[in-house]
Structure formats: C-alpha cells, structure tokens
C-alpha cells in the first residue's frame, strides 16, 4: 500500500493550468525540438498539445515555446527561458510535495496495514549517581514492588509504538530480557549516544518518542494523546506538559530524526530546540492528567515520594 499524488497548479477560476501532463509535454519538446514530435511521442493529439501549451501561456502570462526555422527538419519548437524555469520550479514543487505526502501517510497510518509503527527510544543509559549504588541501579529498583523501568515501559502501547531500550547496564538488559523488550547498548555515555543508538536500531520511522526510563508514573493515556497529536499534525514536535510547562517525553516527527541522530552532546533534543528558534512554532503541548506523570527518579527520596503517591492512589 502506498499514497499517490498528482500536483496541479490551478487558475483563479479553479481550472487546472499546469500539471504532470503539460510538464512532460514541455520536457519532450526540449528533447525532441518539436511540439508535434513531443505530442506523437506521448500518444497525444497535436490539437490537445497546442491547447495545453496555450492555456498555460495564458495563465502564466509568458510564452513557453518559440518557433525555430530551417534545418533538416524544416523547423520546430524550442523552450523559452521562462519555460525552463517553470519546469525546474514545478519539479522541485512536485518532489517536495511527494516527500510531504509520504511523511504524512507514514505518520497518519503508522501501524496500519503494512506501515511501520512509530518508534520509541527509552533512555536508560544514565549512571544515576545521585541515586547511589551501582550504575543503573535506580532503573531496576522496586517502586511499589515493580521495577521503575518496568513501570515506564507499561505506559508505551505496543499497538502504536515499536520500543527499544538503550542502556549501558547489565541489570537493565537483564530486566528487558525477562520482559521480552528489545534492548541495545549505547556506544557512549552521552545522551546523544543513547539517542543515536536507538534511532539506528529502529531504522526509518515517521516519528520517534524519546522517553526517560525513570519516569514511572507516565500513563498510557498521555502517550496515546501524544501520538494522536502527531497524527493530526505530522510535522509537529509533541511534548507532554503540565499546566503549559513543557517536559518529557518528546515525540519528534520524521524530518527531525536525522538532526537528532547527528547531535553530539549530553543534553539531548533540548539542544536542538534551543539552537533553532523557528522550531518553537512547531511545538504542540499535550497536558498530562496528573503532575506526577512528569516526575523522574533522581534520588532515593524521589523514589520514596513516588511510592507515597502510588499508595495514596491505592495502587
């Protein structure tokens, strides 16, 4: 299954004045040196060819072909400079439109039929020095009897997302093995190393959600709302928020993933947003149902506080 597109330019009256047929015709005029020869090559009546060219000339207000005289063929037609410029502009417009259509299709139909689901990279490579203990211990520490990372993973719907956990720690890899969750190793200690490893493991996607592994009260409802926001607007950068304040996780659209993979820092996608003010207009916020969804576990005190929150909810 695939989308299709026919890019037309319409006049003020809504009628087509230029599109796939006329541009093919003009290109063949350029190749063959004759409008009549171009029409024959396309299996088109010469009268229709002349009408297409005439209608486009009237719409654009400049000539597209000019007569040539003499030579063995007894004369013919060649393209004007304006026609060559029009062809180049139209083909660029067509290519850009096809790319946008493909990106929108893959986003809006992600997980449908043979279209790949959106990707999800769970960031689980941090050393957790403020938590204490061995590196990565906080991610497997029990929160109301369930490991922190396992609670985070439970919020990621398998029907919408292909999940990969990226880590540097054996304990995290072991937990993922028990849960049947794909896990790969980060190539270095920085956040950009973790993001790049996850994107490489997932391959081409219409978008990718980046989640910190120590966000255990994140809910599936919020994640589904974020995916729905991207589906409605395939070029949006979607962030979970609380009372208008953006936070994690962040769902990035397809056209930003290469830039994320090329980053070389320890601040993650924040550096991209901070360095490109024009991206701010593309950010869409999804309000969390509860402020606690945005909390992460940095210290043992954080863990105890979240355990109290779960107790209050009777979970």
mmCIF file of C-alpha atoms in Angstrom:
data_model
loop_
_atom_site.group_PDB
_atom_site.id
_atom_site.type_symbol
_atom_site.label_atom_id
_atom_site.label_comp_id
_atom_site.label_asym_id
_atom_site.label_seq_id
_atom_site.Cartn_x
_atom_site.Cartn_y
_atom_site.Cartn_z
ATOM 1 C CA UNK A 1 0.000 0.000 0.000
ATOM 2 C CA UNK A 2 1.274 3.480 -0.828
ATOM 3 C CA UNK A 3 -0.074 7.016 -1.267
ATOM 4 C CA UNK A 4 -0.207 8.768 -4.621
ATOM 5 C CA UNK A 5 -0.093 12.395 -5.639
ATOM 6 C CA UNK A 6 -0.819 14.456 -8.724
ATOM 7 C CA UNK A 7 0.406 18.012 -8.274
ATOM 8 C CA UNK A 8 -1.596 20.562 -10.276
ATOM 9 C CA UNK A 9 -1.478 24.347 -10.465
ATOM 10 C CA UNK A 10 -4.934 25.908 -10.709
ATOM 11 C CA UNK A 11 -6.008 29.208 -12.157
ATOM 12 C CA UNK A 12 -8.103 31.769 -10.306
ATOM 13 C CA UNK A 13 -11.213 30.100 -11.735
ATOM 14 C CA UNK A 14 -10.214 26.736 -10.239
ATOM 15 C CA UNK A 15 -9.323 25.106 -13.545
ATOM 16 C CA UNK A 16 -6.089 23.174 -13.980
ATOM 17 C CA UNK A 17 -3.491 25.161 -15.921
ATOM 18 C CA UNK A 18 -0.370 23.101 -15.287
ATOM 19 C CA UNK A 19 0.496 19.656 -14.014
ATOM 20 C CA UNK A 20 2.034 16.278 -14.887
ATOM 21 C CA UNK A 21 0.828 16.245 -18.498
ATOM 22 C CA UNK A 22 1.957 19.741 -19.516
ATOM 23 C CA UNK A 23 5.335 19.419 -17.799
ATOM 24 C CA UNK A 24 6.007 16.079 -19.528
ATOM 25 C CA UNK A 25 4.996 17.652 -22.826
ATOM 26 C CA UNK A 26 7.353 20.614 -22.384
ATOM 27 C CA UNK A 27 10.256 18.369 -21.378
ATOM 28 C CA UNK A 28 9.768 16.326 -24.544
ATOM 29 C CA UNK A 29 9.645 19.498 -26.621
ATOM 30 C CA UNK A 30 13.034 20.310 -25.145
ATOM 31 C CA UNK A 31 14.348 16.843 -26.001
ATOM 32 C CA UNK A 32 12.800 16.450 -29.470
ATOM 33 C CA UNK A 33 12.801 20.055 -30.700
ATOM 34 C CA UNK A 34 9.202 19.984 -31.851
ATOM 35 C CA UNK A 35 5.795 20.277 -30.214
ATOM 36 C CA UNK A 36 4.329 17.960 -32.838
ATOM 37 C CA UNK A 37 7.033 15.342 -32.217
ATOM 38 C CA UNK A 38 6.502 15.641 -28.461
ATOM 39 C CA UNK A 39 2.748 15.066 -28.888
ATOM 40 C CA UNK A 40 3.325 12.000 -31.076
ATOM 41 C CA UNK A 41 5.844 10.631 -28.555
ATOM 42 C CA UNK A 42 3.205 10.919 -25.829
ATOM 43 C CA UNK A 43 0.400 9.490 -27.965
ATOM 44 C CA UNK A 44 -1.396 12.834 -27.697
ATOM 45 C CA UNK A 45 -3.331 14.673 -30.395
ATOM 46 C CA UNK A 46 -1.442 17.693 -31.688
ATOM 47 C CA UNK A 47 -4.519 19.862 -31.143
ATOM 48 C CA UNK A 48 -4.585 18.869 -27.476
ATOM 49 C CA UNK A 49 -0.858 19.601 -27.133
ATOM 50 C CA UNK A 50 -1.243 23.079 -28.583
ATOM 51 C CA UNK A 51 -4.231 23.716 -26.307
ATOM 52 C CA UNK A 52 -2.291 22.658 -23.186
ATOM 53 C CA UNK A 53 0.591 24.962 -24.072
ATOM 54 C CA UNK A 54 -1.713 27.852 -24.992
ATOM 55 C CA UNK A 55 -3.775 27.561 -21.794
ATOM 56 C CA UNK A 56 -0.615 27.514 -19.658
ATOM 57 C CA UNK A 57 0.808 30.532 -21.503
ATOM 58 C CA UNK A 58 -2.408 32.478 -20.929
ATOM 59 C CA UNK A 59 -2.373 31.566 -17.227
ATOM 60 C CA UNK A 60 1.287 32.444 -16.636
ATOM 61 C CA UNK A 61 1.454 35.414 -18.956
ATOM 62 C CA UNK A 62 4.582 34.429 -20.873
ATOM 63 C CA UNK A 63 5.449 32.188 -23.836
ATOM 64 C CA UNK A 64 6.590 28.623 -23.221
ATOM 65 C CA UNK A 65 7.776 27.729 -26.713
ATOM 66 C CA UNK A 66 9.158 29.620 -29.672
ATOM 67 C CA UNK A 67 9.408 28.619 -33.284
ATOM 68 C CA UNK A 68 12.675 27.603 -34.881
ATOM 69 C CA UNK A 69 13.206 27.729 -38.629
ATOM 70 C CA UNK A 70 15.439 25.958 -41.096
ATOM 71 C CA UNK A 71 17.488 22.838 -40.628
ATOM 72 C CA UNK A 72 16.926 19.357 -41.993
ATOM 73 C CA UNK A 73 13.617 19.020 -40.183
ATOM 74 C CA UNK A 74 12.260 22.246 -41.605
ATOM 75 C CA UNK A 75 11.933 23.975 -38.258
ATOM 76 C CA UNK A 76 10.244 23.159 -34.998
ATOM 77 C CA UNK A 77 9.876 24.487 -31.448
ATOM 78 C CA UNK A 78 12.181 25.129 -28.533
ATOM 79 C CA UNK A 79 11.535 26.051 -24.937
ATOM 80 C CA UNK A 80 11.809 29.634 -23.753
ATOM 81 C CA UNK A 81 13.931 30.572 -20.742
ATOM 82 C CA UNK A 82 10.687 31.075 -18.774
ATOM 83 C CA UNK A 83 9.569 27.551 -19.658
ATOM 84 C CA UNK A 84 12.848 26.052 -18.440
ATOM 85 C CA UNK A 85 12.486 27.976 -15.180
ATOM 86 C CA UNK A 86 8.862 26.820 -14.825
ATOM 87 C CA UNK A 87 9.824 23.183 -15.348
ATOM 88 C CA UNK A 88 12.549 23.385 -12.691
ATOM 89 C CA UNK A 89 10.217 25.054 -10.195
ATOM 90 C CA UNK A 90 7.394 22.583 -10.843
ATOM 91 C CA UNK A 91 9.631 19.520 -10.498
ATOM 92 C CA UNK A 92 11.003 20.870 -7.202
ATOM 93 C CA UNK A 93 7.444 21.511 -6.023
ATOM 94 C CA UNK A 94 6.437 18.001 -7.080
ATOM 95 C CA UNK A 95 9.380 16.365 -5.259
ATOM 96 C CA UNK A 96 8.727 18.349 -2.081
ATOM 97 C CA UNK A 97 5.013 17.556 -2.215
ATOM 98 C CA UNK A 98 5.700 13.840 -2.652
ATOM 99 C CA UNK A 99 8.048 13.853 0.334
ATOM 100 C CA UNK A 100 5.482 15.652 2.470
ATOM 101 C CA UNK A 101 2.762 13.235 1.338
ATOM 102 C CA UNK A 102 4.904 10.201 2.177
ATOM 103 C CA UNK A 103 5.765 11.602 5.608
ATOM 104 C CA UNK A 104 2.117 12.407 6.346
ATOM 105 C CA UNK A 105 0.998 8.969 5.155
ATOM 106 C CA UNK A 106 3.567 7.126 7.269
ATOM 107 C CA UNK A 107 2.604 9.199 10.310
ATOM 108 C CA UNK A 108 -1.167 9.135 9.938
ATOM 109 C CA UNK A 109 -1.230 5.427 9.027
ATOM 110 C CA UNK A 110 1.591 4.277 11.330
ATOM 111 C CA UNK A 111 0.872 0.750 12.493
ATOM 112 C CA UNK A 112 -1.915 0.334 9.912
ATOM 113 C CA UNK A 113 -1.656 -2.434 7.305
ATOM 114 C CA UNK A 114 1.998 -2.616 6.206
ATOM 115 C CA UNK A 115 3.053 0.812 7.539
ATOM 116 C CA UNK A 116 5.682 0.736 10.296
ATOM 117 C CA UNK A 117 4.656 1.885 13.745
ATOM 118 C CA UNK A 118 6.208 4.981 15.264
ATOM 119 C CA UNK A 119 9.487 4.398 17.057
ATOM 120 C CA UNK A 120 10.143 4.817 20.767
ATOM 121 C CA UNK A 121 13.574 5.105 22.349
ATOM 122 C CA UNK A 122 13.672 4.537 26.105
ATOM 123 C CA UNK A 123 16.707 6.317 27.504
ATOM 124 C CA UNK A 124 18.219 4.005 30.125
ATOM 125 C CA UNK A 125 21.959 4.728 29.994
ATOM 126 C CA UNK A 126 22.371 7.253 32.794
ATOM 127 C CA UNK A 127 24.658 6.301 35.660
ATOM 128 C CA UNK A 128 22.235 7.542 38.316
ATOM 129 C CA UNK A 129 24.996 8.919 40.541
ATOM 130 C CA UNK A 130 22.561 10.923 42.670
ATOM 131 C CA UNK A 131 20.617 7.751 43.403
ATOM 132 C CA UNK A 132 23.693 5.953 44.690
ATOM 133 C CA UNK A 133 24.590 2.306 44.474
ATOM 134 C CA UNK A 134 25.887 0.730 41.287
ATOM 135 C CA UNK A 135 25.403 2.430 37.930
ATOM 136 C CA UNK A 136 21.875 1.994 36.585
ATOM 137 C CA UNK A 137 20.520 0.606 39.836
ATOM 138 C CA UNK A 138 17.661 3.089 40.070
ATOM 139 C CA UNK A 139 16.072 1.751 36.877
ATOM 140 C CA UNK A 140 15.644 -1.716 38.356
ATOM 141 C CA UNK A 141 14.857 -0.501 41.879
ATOM 142 C CA UNK A 142 11.372 -1.594 43.040
ATOM 143 C CA UNK A 143 8.621 1.001 43.138
ATOM 144 C CA UNK A 144 5.632 -0.474 44.983
ATOM 145 C CA UNK A 145 7.036 -3.888 44.098
ATOM 146 C CA UNK A 146 7.646 -3.214 40.391
ATOM 147 C CA UNK A 147 10.953 -2.007 38.881
ATOM 148 C CA UNK A 148 10.999 1.662 37.895
ATOM 149 C CA UNK A 149 11.805 0.903 34.263
ATOM 150 C CA UNK A 150 9.076 -1.741 34.025
ATOM 151 C CA UNK A 151 6.504 0.820 35.127
ATOM 152 C CA UNK A 152 7.732 3.245 32.458
ATOM 153 C CA UNK A 153 7.537 0.562 29.783
ATOM 154 C CA UNK A 154 3.964 -0.266 30.777
ATOM 155 C CA UNK A 155 2.863 3.181 29.556
ATOM 156 C CA UNK A 156 4.079 2.552 25.993
ATOM 157 C CA UNK A 157 1.278 0.968 23.883
ATOM 158 C CA UNK A 158 2.590 -1.816 21.654
ATOM 159 C CA UNK A 159 -0.084 -1.200 19.021
ATOM 160 C CA UNK A 160 1.284 2.312 18.409
ATOM 161 C CA UNK A 161 4.996 2.112 19.164
ATOM 162 C CA UNK A 162 7.972 -0.109 18.413
ATOM 163 C CA UNK A 163 10.034 0.223 21.576
ATOM 164 C CA UNK A 164 13.763 -0.135 22.046
ATOM 165 C CA UNK A 165 15.529 0.382 25.364
ATOM 166 C CA UNK A 166 19.049 1.778 25.119
ATOM 167 C CA UNK A 167 21.355 1.151 28.059
ATOM 168 C CA UNK A 168 24.908 0.530 29.212
ATOM 169 C CA UNK A 169 23.993 -1.640 32.178
ATOM 170 C CA UNK A 170 23.699 -5.402 32.543
ATOM 171 C CA UNK A 171 20.880 -5.162 35.080
ATOM 172 C CA UNK A 172 18.732 -3.164 32.662
ATOM 173 C CA UNK A 173 19.475 -5.573 29.835
ATOM 174 C CA UNK A 174 18.543 -8.499 32.070
ATOM 175 C CA UNK A 175 15.230 -6.862 33.013
ATOM 176 C CA UNK A 176 14.408 -6.212 29.363
ATOM 177 C CA UNK A 177 15.191 -9.842 28.586
ATOM 178 C CA UNK A 178 12.734 -11.012 31.234
ATOM 179 C CA UNK A 179 10.065 -8.633 29.916
ATOM 180 C CA UNK A 180 10.643 -9.509 26.264
ATOM 181 C CA UNK A 181 11.536 -5.905 25.383
ATOM 182 C CA UNK A 182 14.181 -5.169 22.777
ATOM 183 C CA UNK A 183 17.341 -3.700 24.274
ATOM 184 C CA UNK A 184 20.529 -2.380 22.661
ATOM 185 C CA UNK A 185 23.753 -0.994 24.053
ATOM 186 C CA UNK A 186 24.674 2.670 23.866
ATOM 187 C CA UNK A 187 28.022 3.399 22.228
ATOM 188 C CA UNK A 188 28.985 6.092 24.717
ATOM 189 C CA UNK A 189 27.967 7.901 27.908
ATOM 190 C CA UNK A 190 26.255 10.970 26.429
ATOM 191 C CA UNK A 191 22.538 11.358 25.788
ATOM 192 C CA UNK A 192 23.258 11.839 22.095
ATOM 193 C CA UNK A 193 24.977 8.432 22.061
ATOM 194 C CA UNK A 194 21.853 6.858 23.524
ATOM 195 C CA UNK A 195 19.535 8.623 21.069
ATOM 196 C CA UNK A 196 21.666 7.692 18.082
ATOM 197 C CA UNK A 197 21.848 4.022 19.103
ATOM 198 C CA UNK A 198 18.077 3.899 19.474
ATOM 199 C CA UNK A 199 17.401 5.547 16.122
ATOM 200 C CA UNK A 200 19.852 3.228 14.378
ATOM 201 C CA UNK A 201 18.178 0.208 15.949
ATOM 202 C CA UNK A 202 14.697 1.340 14.893
ATOM 203 C CA UNK A 203 15.545 2.318 11.327
ATOM 204 C CA UNK A 204 13.398 4.686 9.291
ATOM 205 C CA UNK A 205 10.259 5.840 11.116
ATOM 206 C CA UNK A 206 7.601 8.504 10.654
ATOM 207 C CA UNK A 207 8.340 9.770 14.149
ATOM 208 C CA UNK A 208 10.023 8.750 17.384
ATOM 209 C CA UNK A 209 9.108 9.186 21.025
ATOM 210 C CA UNK A 210 12.009 9.669 23.426
ATOM 211 C CA UNK A 211 11.210 8.610 26.981
ATOM 212 C CA UNK A 212 13.452 8.604 30.028
ATOM 213 C CA UNK A 213 13.446 5.194 31.679
ATOM 214 C CA UNK A 214 12.983 6.699 35.143
ATOM 215 C CA UNK A 215 9.545 8.277 34.515
ATOM 216 C CA UNK A 216 7.470 5.520 36.139
ATOM 217 C CA UNK A 217 4.143 7.332 36.604
ATOM 218 C CA UNK A 218 3.793 8.173 32.927
ATOM 219 C CA UNK A 219 0.434 6.859 31.696
ATOM 220 C CA UNK A 220 -0.584 5.113 28.506
ATOM 221 C CA UNK A 221 -3.408 7.627 28.105
ATOM 222 C CA UNK A 222 -0.940 10.501 27.840
ATOM 223 C CA UNK A 223 1.252 8.621 25.372
ATOM 224 C CA UNK A 224 -1.755 7.847 23.191
ATOM 225 C CA UNK A 225 -2.749 11.522 23.283
ATOM 226 C CA UNK A 226 0.738 12.497 22.134
ATOM 227 C CA UNK A 227 0.596 10.074 19.213
ATOM 228 C CA UNK A 228 -2.854 11.403 18.291
ATOM 229 C CA UNK A 229 -1.454 14.947 18.256
ATOM 230 C CA UNK A 230 1.278 13.945 15.802
ATOM 231 C CA UNK A 231 -1.243 12.111 13.635
ATOM 232 C CA UNK A 232 -3.345 15.278 13.404
ATOM 233 C CA UNK A 233 -0.277 17.368 12.554
ATOM 234 C CA UNK A 234 2.572 15.214 11.139
ATOM 235 C CA UNK A 235 5.202 17.991 11.327
ATOM 236 C CA UNK A 236 4.552 18.827 14.996
ATOM 237 C CA UNK A 237 7.040 18.360 17.835
ATOM 238 C CA UNK A 238 4.817 16.988 20.598
ATOM 239 C CA UNK A 239 5.695 17.398 24.266
ATOM 240 C CA UNK A 240 3.966 16.260 27.415
ATOM 241 C CA UNK A 241 3.255 19.205 29.693
ATOM 242 C CA UNK A 242 1.715 20.222 32.969
ATOM 243 C CA UNK A 243 -0.197 23.499 33.092
ATOM 244 C CA UNK A 244 1.506 24.706 29.945
ATOM 245 C CA UNK A 245 5.049 23.889 31.019
ATOM 246 C CA UNK A 246 6.705 21.500 28.545
ATOM 247 C CA UNK A 247 8.562 18.462 29.815
ATOM 248 C CA UNK A 248 9.335 14.868 28.812
ATOM 249 C CA UNK A 249 8.633 12.716 26.896
ATOM 250 C CA UNK A 250 9.003 14.324 23.470
ATOM 251 C CA UNK A 251 7.637 12.923 20.206
ATOM 252 C CA UNK A 252 9.672 14.082 17.206
ATOM 253 C CA UNK A 253 8.442 13.996 13.584
ATOM 254 C CA UNK A 254 10.296 12.256 10.758
ATOM 255 C CA UNK A 255 12.047 15.318 9.342
ATOM 256 C CA UNK A 256 13.851 15.968 12.657
ATOM 257 C CA UNK A 257 15.220 12.477 13.260
ATOM 258 C CA UNK A 258 18.371 12.856 11.140
ATOM 259 C CA UNK A 259 19.285 16.023 13.036
ATOM 260 C CA UNK A 260 18.775 14.215 16.350
ATOM 261 C CA UNK A 261 20.978 11.339 15.183
ATOM 262 C CA UNK A 262 23.780 13.784 14.304
ATOM 263 C CA UNK A 263 23.845 15.521 17.682
ATOM 264 C CA UNK A 264 26.958 15.315 19.797
ATOM 265 C CA UNK A 265 26.085 16.492 23.301
ATOM 266 C CA UNK A 266 24.775 15.423 26.695
ATOM 267 C CA UNK A 267 21.593 17.490 26.698
ATOM 268 C CA UNK A 268 19.563 15.524 24.156
ATOM 269 C CA UNK A 269 16.911 17.156 21.994
ATOM 270 C CA UNK A 270 16.810 20.267 24.173
ATOM 271 C CA UNK A 271 19.930 21.492 22.385
ATOM 272 C CA UNK A 272 18.155 21.273 19.043
ATOM 273 C CA UNK A 273 15.169 23.246 20.292
ATOM 274 C CA UNK A 274 17.386 25.833 21.970
ATOM 275 C CA UNK A 275 19.543 26.295 18.897
ATOM 276 C CA UNK A 276 16.704 26.683 16.382
ATOM 277 C CA UNK A 277 14.122 29.233 17.472
ATOM 278 C CA UNK A 278 11.991 28.543 14.393
ATOM 279 C CA UNK A 279 11.174 25.092 15.790
ATOM 280 C CA UNK A 280 9.243 26.659 18.664
ATOM 281 C CA UNK A 281 6.294 27.282 16.325
ATOM 282 C CA UNK A 282 6.078 23.549 15.688
ATOM 283 C CA UNK A 283 5.877 22.519 19.359
ATOM 284 C CA UNK A 284 2.496 21.235 20.486
ATOM 285 C CA UNK A 285 1.804 20.526 24.145
ATOM 286 C CA UNK A 286 -0.283 17.655 25.470
ATOM 287 C CA UNK A 287 -1.456 18.166 29.029
ATOM 288 C CA UNK A 288 -0.785 15.292 31.400
ATOM 289 C CA UNK A 289 -3.679 14.065 33.527
ATOM 290 C CA UNK A 290 -1.534 14.294 36.661
ATOM 291 C CA UNK A 291 1.520 16.317 37.589
ATOM 292 C CA UNK A 292 3.239 13.151 38.844
ATOM 293 C CA UNK A 293 3.466 11.788 35.305
ATOM 294 C CA UNK A 294 6.298 14.212 34.626
ATOM 295 C CA UNK A 295 8.333 13.204 37.695
ATOM 296 C CA UNK A 296 11.515 11.203 37.273
ATOM 297 C CA UNK A 297 13.608 9.332 39.793
ATOM 298 C CA UNK A 298 16.910 11.047 40.505
ATOM 299 C CA UNK A 299 17.335 10.175 44.183
ATOM 300 C CA UNK A 300 16.117 7.592 46.659
ATOM 301 C CA UNK A 301 13.998 10.347 48.162
ATOM 302 C CA UNK A 302 12.282 10.741 44.768
ATOM 303 C CA UNK A 303 11.572 7.029 44.767
ATOM 304 C CA UNK A 304 10.043 7.199 48.242
ATOM 305 C CA UNK A 305 7.933 10.206 47.264
ATOM 306 C CA UNK A 306 6.545 8.420 44.205
ATOM 307 C CA UNK A 307 5.855 5.337 46.307
ATOM 308 C CA UNK A 308 3.788 7.534 48.646
ATOM 309 C CA UNK A 309 1.914 8.911 45.623
ATOM 310 C CA UNK A 310 1.063 5.370 44.485
ATOM 311 C CA UNK A 311 -0.070 4.472 47.995
ATOM 312 C CA UNK A 312 -2.378 7.494 48.037
ATOM 313 C CA UNK A 313 -3.933 6.259 44.805
ATOM 314 C CA UNK A 314 -4.347 2.773 46.242
ATOM 315 C CA UNK A 315 -2.078 1.208 43.626
#
